[in-house]
Coordinates of C-alpha atoms in Angstrom, one line a residue:
M1 CA 124.6 94.7 64.9
R2 CA 125.9 95.6 68.3
I3 CA 125.3 99.3 68.9
L4 CA 126.2 101.3 72.0
F5 CA 124.4 104.5 72.8
L6 CA 126.4 107.1 74.6
C7 CA 124.0 109.7 76.1
H8 CA 124.2 112.6 78.6
A9 CA 120.6 111.6 79.4
F10 CA 118.1 109.1 77.9
N11 CA 116.0 111.9 76.4
S12 CA 113.1 111.7 74.0
L13 CA 115.3 111.6 70.9
S14 CA 117.5 108.9 72.5
Q15 CA 114.4 106.9 73.3
R16 CA 113.0 107.3 69.8
L17 CA 116.3 106.1 68.2
Y18 CA 116.6 103.2 70.7
S19 CA 113.0 102.1 69.8
E20 CA 113.5 102.3 66.1
L21 CA 116.9 100.5 66.0
G22 CA 115.7 97.9 68.4
A23 CA 112.7 97.2 66.2
R24 CA 115.1 96.5 63.4
G25 CA 116.8 93.7 65.3
H26 CA 120.0 95.5 66.5
L27 CA 121.4 94.6 69.9
L28 CA 121.6 97.8 71.9
S29 CA 123.2 99.0 75.1
I30 CA 122.9 102.4 76.8
E31 CA 125.6 104.2 78.8
F32 CA 125.4 107.6 80.4
D33 CA 128.4 109.6 79.4
I34 CA 129.4 111.0 82.8
A35 CA 133.2 110.5 82.7
D36 CA 135.8 109.2 80.3
A37 CA 136.5 106.1 82.5
V38 CA 132.8 105.1 82.6
S39 CA 132.4 105.4 78.8
E40 CA 135.6 103.5 78.1
E41 CA 134.5 100.7 80.5
A42 CA 131.2 100.5 78.7
V43 CA 132.9 100.1 75.3
A44 CA 135.2 97.5 76.7
L45 CA 132.4 95.4 78.2
F46 CA 129.8 95.7 75.4
R47 CA 132.3 95.5 72.4
P48 CA 130.1 97.5 70.0
E49 CA 130.4 97.4 66.3
L50 CA 129.1 101.0 66.2
I51 CA 128.6 103.8 68.7
I52 CA 125.8 106.4 68.4
A53 CA 125.6 109.6 70.5
P54 CA 122.1 111.0 70.2
Y55 CA 122.5 113.6 73.0
L56 CA 125.9 114.6 74.4
R57 CA 127.1 117.7 76.3
R58 CA 130.8 116.9 76.0
A59 CA 133.3 115.4 73.5
I60 CA 133.7 111.6 73.2
P61 CA 137.1 110.6 74.6
A62 CA 139.8 110.1 72.0
A63 CA 140.5 106.6 73.3
I64 CA 137.0 105.7 72.0
W65 CA 136.6 107.5 68.7
Q66 CA 140.1 106.6 67.6
Q67 CA 139.3 102.9 67.9
H68 CA 135.6 102.8 67.0
T69 CA 133.2 104.6 64.5
C70 CA 131.2 107.0 66.6
L71 CA 128.3 108.8 65.0
I72 CA 127.2 112.1 66.5
V73 CA 123.6 113.3 66.1
H74 CA 123.8 117.1 65.7
P75 CA 120.6 119.2 65.6
G76 CA 121.8 121.5 62.9
I77 CA 122.3 121.8 59.2
V78 CA 125.4 120.7 57.4
G79 CA 128.2 123.0 58.4
D80 CA 126.6 124.2 61.7
R81 CA 128.8 123.8 64.7
G82 CA 128.4 124.6 68.4
P83 CA 126.3 123.7 71.4
S84 CA 123.3 126.0 70.8
A85 CA 122.4 125.0 67.2
L86 CA 118.6 124.9 67.5
D87 CA 118.5 127.9 69.9
W88 CA 120.3 130.1 67.3
A89 CA 118.0 128.8 64.5
I90 CA 114.8 129.8 66.4
Q91 CA 116.1 133.1 67.8
E92 CA 117.4 134.2 64.4
G93 CA 114.2 133.1 62.5
E94 CA 115.8 130.5 60.2
P95 CA 113.2 129.3 57.6
T96 CA 114.6 125.8 57.4
W97 CA 116.8 123.8 59.6
G98 CA 118.1 120.2 59.8
V99 CA 119.9 117.4 61.5
T100 CA 123.4 116.1 60.6
V101 CA 124.9 112.7 61.5
L102 CA 128.7 113.1 61.6
Q103 CA 131.6 111.0 62.7
A104 CA 133.4 112.0 65.9
T105 CA 136.9 113.3 65.4
G106 CA 139.2 115.6 67.4
E107 CA 137.3 118.6 66.2
M108 CA 133.9 119.3 67.8
D109 CA 131.1 118.9 65.2
G110 CA 133.7 119.0 62.5
G111 CA 133.9 115.3 61.5
P112 CA 132.9 113.8 58.1
I113 CA 129.1 113.5 57.4
W114 CA 127.3 110.2 57.1
A115 CA 123.8 111.6 56.6
S116 CA 121.7 114.7 56.9
E117 CA 118.1 115.8 56.7
T118 CA 116.3 119.1 56.6
F119 CA 112.8 120.4 57.6
P120 CA 110.8 123.6 57.5
M121 CA 110.7 125.6 60.7
R122 CA 107.6 126.7 62.5
Q123 CA 106.9 129.2 65.3
A124 CA 107.1 126.9 68.3
K125 CA 109.0 126.2 71.5
K126 CA 112.4 124.6 71.2
S127 CA 111.2 121.6 73.1
S128 CA 108.3 121.1 70.6
L129 CA 110.5 121.4 67.5
Y130 CA 113.0 119.0 69.1
R131 CA 110.3 116.4 69.8
H132 CA 108.7 116.6 66.3
E133 CA 110.8 118.0 63.4
V134 CA 114.2 117.3 64.9
S135 CA 113.2 113.8 66.1
E136 CA 111.7 112.8 62.7
A137 CA 114.7 114.2 60.8
A138 CA 117.2 112.6 63.2
T139 CA 115.4 109.2 62.9
R140 CA 115.6 109.3 59.1
A141 CA 119.3 110.4 59.1
V142 CA 120.4 107.9 61.7
L143 CA 118.7 104.9 60.0
K144 CA 120.3 106.0 56.7
A145 CA 123.7 106.2 58.4
V146 CA 123.4 102.9 60.2
E147 CA 122.4 101.2 56.9
R148 CA 125.4 102.7 55.1
F149 CA 127.7 101.5 57.9
A150 CA 126.2 98.0 57.9
V151 CA 126.5 97.6 54.1
G152 CA 130.1 98.9 54.1
G153 CA 132.1 100.8 51.6
F154 CA 130.5 104.2 52.3
V155 CA 132.9 107.1 52.5
P156 CA 131.5 110.0 54.6
T157 CA 131.7 113.5 53.1
P158 CA 134.4 115.6 54.7
L159 CA 133.3 118.9 56.2
V160 CA 135.4 121.7 54.7
A161 CA 135.7 124.7 57.0
G162 CA 134.7 127.9 55.4
D163 CA 133.0 126.3 52.4
P164 CA 130.9 129.2 50.9
S165 CA 128.3 126.8 49.6
L166 CA 127.3 125.9 53.2
R167 CA 124.8 127.9 55.2
G168 CA 125.9 126.4 58.4
R169 CA 128.7 128.0 60.4
Q170 CA 130.5 127.8 63.7
R171 CA 128.5 129.5 66.5
P172 CA 129.2 129.9 70.2
L173 CA 127.1 128.9 73.2
L174 CA 124.0 131.2 73.3
K175 CA 124.4 133.1 76.6
Q176 CA 121.9 135.0 78.6
A177 CA 123.3 138.3 77.3
E178 CA 122.2 137.3 73.8
R179 CA 118.8 136.0 75.0
A180 CA 117.9 139.0 77.1
I181 CA 114.6 140.8 76.3
D182 CA 114.3 144.6 76.3
W183 CA 110.6 145.0 77.1
Q184 CA 110.7 148.7 76.2
R185 CA 112.0 148.1 72.6
D186 CA 111.5 144.5 71.6
D187 CA 108.3 143.7 69.7
T188 CA 106.1 140.6 70.2
A189 CA 107.8 138.5 67.5
H190 CA 111.2 139.2 69.1
V191 CA 109.9 138.3 72.6
L192 CA 108.3 135.0 71.3
A193 CA 111.5 134.0 69.4
R194 CA 113.7 134.6 72.4
I195 CA 111.6 132.7 74.9
N196 CA 110.9 129.9 72.4
A197 CA 114.6 129.5 71.8
A198 CA 115.3 129.0 75.5
D199 CA 112.3 126.8 76.3
G200 CA 113.0 123.7 78.2
F201 CA 116.5 124.8 79.1
P202 CA 117.9 127.3 80.1
G203 CA 114.9 129.7 80.0
V204 CA 115.3 133.5 79.6
A205 CA 116.7 135.4 82.6
D206 CA 114.3 138.2 83.5
E207 CA 112.4 139.8 86.4
L208 CA 108.7 139.6 87.4
F209 CA 107.3 141.8 90.2
G210 CA 110.9 142.7 91.0
E211 CA 112.0 139.1 91.5
P212 CA 114.7 137.5 89.3
C213 CA 113.4 134.4 87.4
H214 CA 113.7 132.4 84.2
L215 CA 110.8 132.6 81.7
Y216 CA 109.4 129.6 79.8
D217 CA 106.3 128.5 77.9
V218 CA 105.3 131.6 75.9
C219 CA 102.1 132.0 73.9
P220 CA 101.0 134.9 71.7
E221 CA 97.8 137.0 72.4
D222 CA 95.9 138.6 69.6
T223 CA 93.2 140.5 71.5
L224 CA 94.0 141.7 75.0
R225 CA 96.1 144.9 75.2
G226 CA 97.2 147.6 77.6
G227 CA 99.7 148.6 80.2
V228 CA 103.3 149.6 80.0
P229 CA 105.6 147.2 78.1
G230 CA 106.9 144.5 80.5
Q231 CA 104.0 145.0 82.9
V232 CA 101.8 142.1 83.9
I233 CA 98.3 143.1 82.8
A234 CA 96.2 140.0 83.4
W235 CA 96.2 136.3 84.3
R236 CA 94.3 133.2 83.4
E237 CA 94.5 129.9 85.3
T238 CA 98.2 129.1 85.4
A239 CA 99.5 131.8 82.9
I240 CA 100.2 135.5 83.2
L241 CA 99.8 138.1 80.4
R242 CA 102.7 140.6 79.9
A243 CA 102.5 143.7 77.7
T244 CA 104.9 144.3 74.8
V245 CA 105.5 147.4 72.8
D246 CA 103.0 146.2 70.1
G247 CA 100.7 143.7 72.0
A248 CA 101.1 141.1 74.7
V249 CA 102.4 137.6 75.4
W250 CA 101.4 134.9 77.9
I251 CA 104.1 133.4 80.1
G252 CA 103.1 129.9 81.3
H253 CA 106.0 128.9 83.5
V254 CA 108.8 130.4 85.5
R255 CA 111.6 129.3 87.7
R256 CA 112.6 131.6 90.6
L257 CA 116.3 132.2 91.0
D258 CA 116.1 133.0 94.7
S259 CA 114.5 129.8 95.9
T260 CA 115.9 126.4 96.9
P261 CA 115.2 124.0 95.3
S262 CA 114.4 126.0 92.2
L263 CA 111.5 124.3 90.4
K264 CA 109.9 125.3 87.1
L265 CA 106.3 126.0 88.1
P266 CA 103.2 127.7 86.7
A267 CA 103.7 131.5 86.6
A268 CA 100.4 132.3 88.3
Q269 CA 101.1 129.9 91.1
V270 CA 104.6 131.3 91.7
F271 CA 103.4 134.9 91.8
A272 CA 99.9 134.3 93.3
A273 CA 100.3 137.1 95.9
P274 CA 101.1 140.0 93.6
L275 CA 98.5 138.8 91.1
A276 CA 95.8 139.4 93.7
T277 CA 95.6 143.0 92.5
I278 CA 95.7 142.2 88.7
P279 CA 92.5 141.4 86.8
E280 CA 91.7 137.8 85.7
A281 CA 91.0 137.3 82.0
P282 CA 88.8 134.1 82.0
L283 CA 87.4 132.5 78.8
G284 CA 83.7 132.1 78.5
D285 CA 83.8 128.3 77.8
A286 CA 86.1 125.6 76.4
F287 CA 85.4 126.5 72.8
A288 CA 88.4 128.0 71.1
P289 CA 88.0 131.8 70.7
A290 CA 88.9 133.6 67.5
G291 CA 92.6 134.5 67.3
Q292 CA 95.6 133.3 69.3
T293 CA 95.5 133.2 73.1
W294 CA 96.5 131.0 76.0
Q295 CA 94.0 128.1 76.5
D296 CA 95.1 124.8 78.0
I297 CA 91.7 123.1 77.6
R298 CA 89.6 123.6 74.5
Y299 CA 86.8 121.9 72.7
A300 CA 85.6 121.7 69.1
E301 CA 83.0 119.8 67.1
A302 CA 82.8 118.6 63.5
G303 CA 80.3 116.2 62.0
G304 CA 79.0 114.6 65.2
V305 CA 82.5 114.3 66.7
G306 CA 83.7 116.2 69.7
F307 CA 87.4 117.0 70.1
L308 CA 88.7 117.7 73.6
H309 CA 92.2 119.2 73.6
F310 CA 94.2 119.4 76.8
D311 CA 97.6 120.9 76.2
F312 CA 99.4 120.8 79.6
Y313 CA 103.0 121.9 79.8
N314 CA 105.3 118.8 79.6
G315 CA 102.1 116.6 79.8
A316 CA 102.0 117.0 83.6
M317 CA 98.5 117.2 85.1
S318 CA 98.0 118.9 88.5
T319 CA 95.0 118.3 90.8
R320 CA 93.2 121.3 89.5
Q321 CA 93.9 120.5 85.8
C322 CA 92.5 117.0 86.3
R323 CA 89.4 118.4 87.9
R324 CA 89.0 121.0 85.2
L325 CA 89.5 118.4 82.4
Q326 CA 86.9 116.1 84.0
A327 CA 84.4 119.0 84.1
A328 CA 85.1 119.8 80.4
Y329 CA 84.7 116.1 79.6
D330 CA 81.4 116.0 81.4
R331 CA 80.2 119.0 79.4
A332 CA 81.3 117.3 76.2
R333 CA 79.2 114.3 77.1
Q334 CA 76.2 116.6 77.2
R335 CA 76.8 117.8 73.7
P336 CA 75.0 116.2 70.6
V337 CA 77.9 114.1 69.6
S338 CA 78.3 110.4 69.1
V339 CA 82.1 110.2 69.5
I340 CA 84.5 112.1 71.8
V341 CA 88.1 112.3 70.8
L342 CA 90.5 113.0 73.6
M343 CA 93.3 114.9 71.8
G344 CA 95.7 115.8 74.5
G345 CA 98.4 118.2 73.4
R346 CA 100.7 118.4 70.4
D347 CA 103.9 117.5 72.3
F348 CA 102.4 115.3 75.0
W349 CA 99.1 113.5 75.4
S350 CA 99.7 113.1 79.1
N351 CA 102.5 112.1 81.5
G352 CA 100.2 111.7 84.5
I353 CA 100.3 113.5 87.8
H354 CA 102.3 116.8 88.2
L355 CA 105.4 115.8 90.3
Q356 CA 106.9 119.3 90.5
Q357 CA 103.7 120.8 91.9
I358 CA 103.6 118.0 94.4
E359 CA 107.2 118.7 95.4
A360 CA 106.5 122.4 95.7
A361 CA 103.3 122.0 97.9
D362 CA 103.3 122.8 101.6
S363 CA 102.4 119.1 102.2
P364 CA 103.6 116.9 99.3
A365 CA 101.9 113.9 100.9
D366 CA 98.5 115.6 100.9
E367 CA 99.0 117.0 97.3
S368 CA 100.1 113.7 95.9
W369 CA 97.1 112.0 97.4
A370 CA 94.8 114.7 96.0
N371 CA 96.5 114.5 92.6
I372 CA 96.2 110.7 92.4
N373 CA 92.5 110.8 93.3
A374 CA 91.8 113.6 90.8
I375 CA 93.4 111.7 87.9
D376 CA 91.7 108.5 89.0
D377 CA 88.3 110.2 89.0
L378 CA 89.0 111.4 85.5
A379 CA 89.9 107.9 84.4
E380 CA 86.7 106.5 86.0
A381 CA 84.6 109.1 84.2
I382 CA 86.1 108.0 80.8
I383 CA 85.7 104.3 81.5
S384 CA 82.1 104.8 82.7
S385 CA 80.9 106.8 79.7
D386 CA 77.8 105.1 78.3
S387 CA 76.5 107.5 75.7
Q388 CA 79.5 108.1 73.4
L389 CA 82.4 106.1 72.0
T390 CA 85.7 107.5 73.3
I391 CA 89.0 107.7 71.4
A392 CA 92.3 108.7 72.8
A393 CA 94.3 110.3 69.9
L394 CA 97.9 110.5 70.8
Q395 CA 99.5 113.3 68.9
G396 CA 102.5 113.4 71.3
N397 CA 104.4 111.2 73.7
C398 CA 102.7 109.5 76.7
G399 CA 104.2 108.3 80.0
A400 CA 103.4 106.8 83.3
G401 CA 99.7 107.4 84.3
G402 CA 99.1 109.2 81.0
C403 CA 99.4 105.8 79.2
F404 CA 96.7 104.2 81.3
L405 CA 94.5 107.3 81.2
A406 CA 94.5 106.9 77.4
R407 CA 93.7 103.2 77.8
A408 CA 90.6 104.2 79.7
A409 CA 89.1 105.2 76.3
D410 CA 87.3 102.7 74.0
F411 CA 90.0 103.1 71.3
V412 CA 93.6 104.4 71.4
W413 CA 95.1 105.8 68.2
A414 CA 98.6 107.2 67.9
R415 CA 100.8 109.2 65.6
A416 CA 103.5 107.0 64.1
G417 CA 106.4 108.7 66.0
V418 CA 104.8 108.6 69.4
L419 CA 106.7 107.1 72.4
L420 CA 105.1 105.3 75.3
N421 CA 106.6 104.8 78.8
P422 CA 103.8 102.7 80.4
H423 CA 105.2 102.1 83.9
Y424 CA 105.3 103.5 87.4
R425 CA 108.5 101.8 88.5
N426 CA 110.2 104.9 89.8
M427 CA 107.0 106.1 91.5
G428 CA 106.7 103.2 93.9
N429 CA 104.6 101.1 91.5
L430 CA 101.2 102.7 92.4
Y431 CA 99.0 99.7 92.5
G432 CA 95.8 101.0 90.9
S433 CA 96.5 104.5 89.6
E434 CA 94.5 105.4 86.6
Y435 CA 92.9 101.9 86.9
W436 CA 95.9 100.2 85.2
T437 CA 95.3 97.0 87.2
Y438 CA 91.9 96.8 85.7
L439 CA 92.5 98.0 82.2
L440 CA 95.9 96.6 81.2
P441 CA 95.5 92.9 82.1
K442 CA 92.2 92.8 80.3
R443 CA 93.9 94.2 77.2
V444 CA 97.2 92.3 77.1
G445 CA 96.9 89.5 79.7
A446 CA 98.3 89.3 83.2
A447 CA 101.8 88.1 82.3
A448 CA 102.2 90.7 79.6
A449 CA 100.9 93.5 81.9
Q450 CA 103.5 92.6 84.5
A451 CA 106.3 92.5 81.9
I452 CA 105.3 96.0 80.6
M453 CA 105.3 97.4 84.2
R454 CA 108.7 95.8 85.0
N455 CA 110.5 96.7 81.7
R456 CA 110.8 100.5 82.2
L457 CA 111.9 101.0 78.6
P458 CA 110.2 103.2 76.0
M459 CA 107.8 101.6 73.5
N460 CA 107.2 102.9 70.0
V461 CA 103.8 102.5 68.3
A462 CA 104.8 99.2 66.6
A463 CA 105.6 97.7 70.0
G464 CA 102.4 99.2 71.4
V465 CA 100.4 97.5 68.7
A466 CA 102.2 94.2 69.4
A467 CA 101.3 94.6 73.1
G468 CA 97.7 95.5 72.4
L469 CA 98.0 99.1 73.5
D470 CA 97.7 101.3 70.4
L471 CA 96.6 101.5 66.8
P472 CA 98.6 103.9 64.6
V473 CA 96.5 105.9 62.3
A474 CA 98.7 108.7 61.0
E475 CA 102.2 109.5 59.9
A476 CA 104.0 112.3 61.7
G477 CA 102.3 115.7 61.5
R478 CA 98.9 114.3 60.4
C479 CA 97.3 113.1 63.6
R480 CA 94.7 115.8 64.0
G481 CA 93.2 115.4 60.6
S482 CA 93.5 111.6 60.6
A483 CA 91.7 111.3 64.0
G484 CA 88.8 113.3 62.6
D485 CA 88.7 111.2 59.4
H486 CA 88.8 107.9 61.3
A487 CA 86.3 109.0 64.0
Q488 CA 83.8 110.3 61.4
P489 CA 82.4 106.8 60.4
F490 CA 81.5 106.1 64.1
A491 CA 79.5 109.3 64.3
D492 CA 77.8 109.0 60.9
E493 CA 74.5 107.3 61.7
R494 CA 73.7 106.4 58.0
R495 CA 77.1 104.7 57.7
C496 CA 76.8 103.1 61.1
R497 CA 73.4 101.6 60.2
R498 CA 75.0 100.0 57.1
R499 CA 78.1 98.8 59.0
G500 CA 76.6 97.5 62.2
G501 CA 75.9 100.9 63.6
F502 CA 77.0 103.2 66.4
S503 CA 73.9 102.0 68.4
R504 CA 75.2 98.4 68.2
R505 CA 79.0 99.3 68.5
L506 CA 78.6 101.0 71.9
P507 CA 76.7 98.4 73.9
G508 CA 78.9 95.7 72.4
R509 CA 82.0 97.6 73.4
R510 CA 80.7 98.1 76.9
R511 CA 79.8 94.4 77.3
R512 CA 83.3 93.4 76.3
R513 CA 84.9 95.8 78.7
F514 CA 82.5 95.2 81.6
P515 CA 81.2 91.6 81.2
H516 CA 80.0 91.2 84.7
R517 CA 79.0 94.6 85.9
R518 CA 77.5 97.9 84.7
R519 CA 80.3 100.0 86.1
P520 CA 84.1 99.3 86.4
P521 CA 85.3 98.1 89.8
R522 CA 86.2 100.5 92.5
R523 CA 89.7 101.7 92.0
R524 CA 92.5 100.4 94.2
T525 CA 95.2 102.9 95.1
G526 CA 96.8 100.6 97.7
R527 CA 96.8 96.9 98.7
C528 CA 93.3 97.3 100.1
S529 CA 90.2 97.5 97.9
R530 CA 89.1 100.5 100.0
P531 CA 91.3 103.6 99.3
R532 CA 93.1 104.9 102.4
R533 CA 95.1 108.0 102.8
P534 CA 98.8 106.9 103.1
A535 CA 101.2 108.1 105.6
A536 CA 103.3 111.1 104.7
G537 CA 106.4 109.0 103.9
Q538 CA 104.5 106.6 101.7
A539 CA 102.8 109.3 99.7
R540 CA 106.1 111.1 99.3
R541 CA 107.7 108.0 97.8
A542 CA 104.7 107.4 95.6
S543 CA 105.1 110.9 94.1
C544 CA 108.7 110.5 93.0
R545 CA 110.0 109.0 89.8

């Protein structure tokens, strides 16, 4: 079936639906809904049988929905209407929420319903709920609606305004006045809900050290206390700890309102000067402490398997984060484990280098060069491991250099709903970043490697399997337990002796990866085999995507 996507942006949900529908044989086209004339021209050129709008910020033109069936994906339960559906649900503590697929009409979010799904809520950032629960529910609902449309004869259910049986209702845009935090009165749960509801966009308007800013990336703290509510009482790596009336919360990222351009950056970096007089609260090691706290790199062990988690905001890895992660990996290699599972974070495994920190640096050219070298050194350390099997377990999405950093491990496993964007096309096609020119052709062949790098479209796990990139091991929400279950046989010496053994698996794996040498080839970050620092303009172009 010919299906046109109308999107404000090709976001994670749009990419997921594009991948799922494409895998089912539908012919798809994407158009950014920036103006009525643009959308109308796209419809006229593509001649779709069905139009799907996974993510819009304005109404579909009447000239389109009056002539074509247009299905809107609304991140709210049946009856919910308005542009801040998920924000309200998080801020008001809804126990369950859902996704509704409805037909576009002249009434915003008021059309007949083709499909709906619900899910239990959890305490999490809006962006995390959107990438997991909302994405999974939307995928089920859209596939159901498309099937009903294709079969024909289905009559969508009208939405009756004011129906007392419906929990959903019309709600306005959630404005900053409703999001505001009163640090002298609001308890920790209230603060967490408000910042979580605004995460990603627009953030919560507030002040830190007397400067106006937007707050993002909040995390509870169970142990550290003190100070006046609203006061910054400690910091750790990139996050700052702020007192509440009954505890404290970590703020990971902020966006200053008085700077141009205004970038979302780590809070401790933005306010480095005033933090000089505030105590640091470091953790003793990478092992997770008792209770909740902010920790972007943590390590755990179970049954001869080491699990290295690195939960970096939006999957971006700065120079320092790459160096710290490599140090944690080196320490894990000294532990008495046979397998190291690289877990990444729940929302992202990795998206490669940290472009916003590069842009915010005094010298973007120098910072991009440092960041590329740091992540390449990490990739080399993983490739060169000779005492443990390594597994990249993708709980969340993976993009750009993060895809090839994962491929540096001996095995790559992924949650069924993960999306991959394995390309650098918008970053100047970095020639050897994360060793992709070494790892990818060996895995899929030279022609397929070049096709992947040119394509610039998302791949789901099924497409990754077909391309030789990934092996799905878990359904949505079960990646952590499944990774441990699947890694356990590699670490169990008695099982390994019966099956061919860890001791035989590891040398064989290394020989297949490095048939002519003990170590991988020296990385190539340019057209020369010897890395050279690029000119400022070249490095700047390489750091943009």
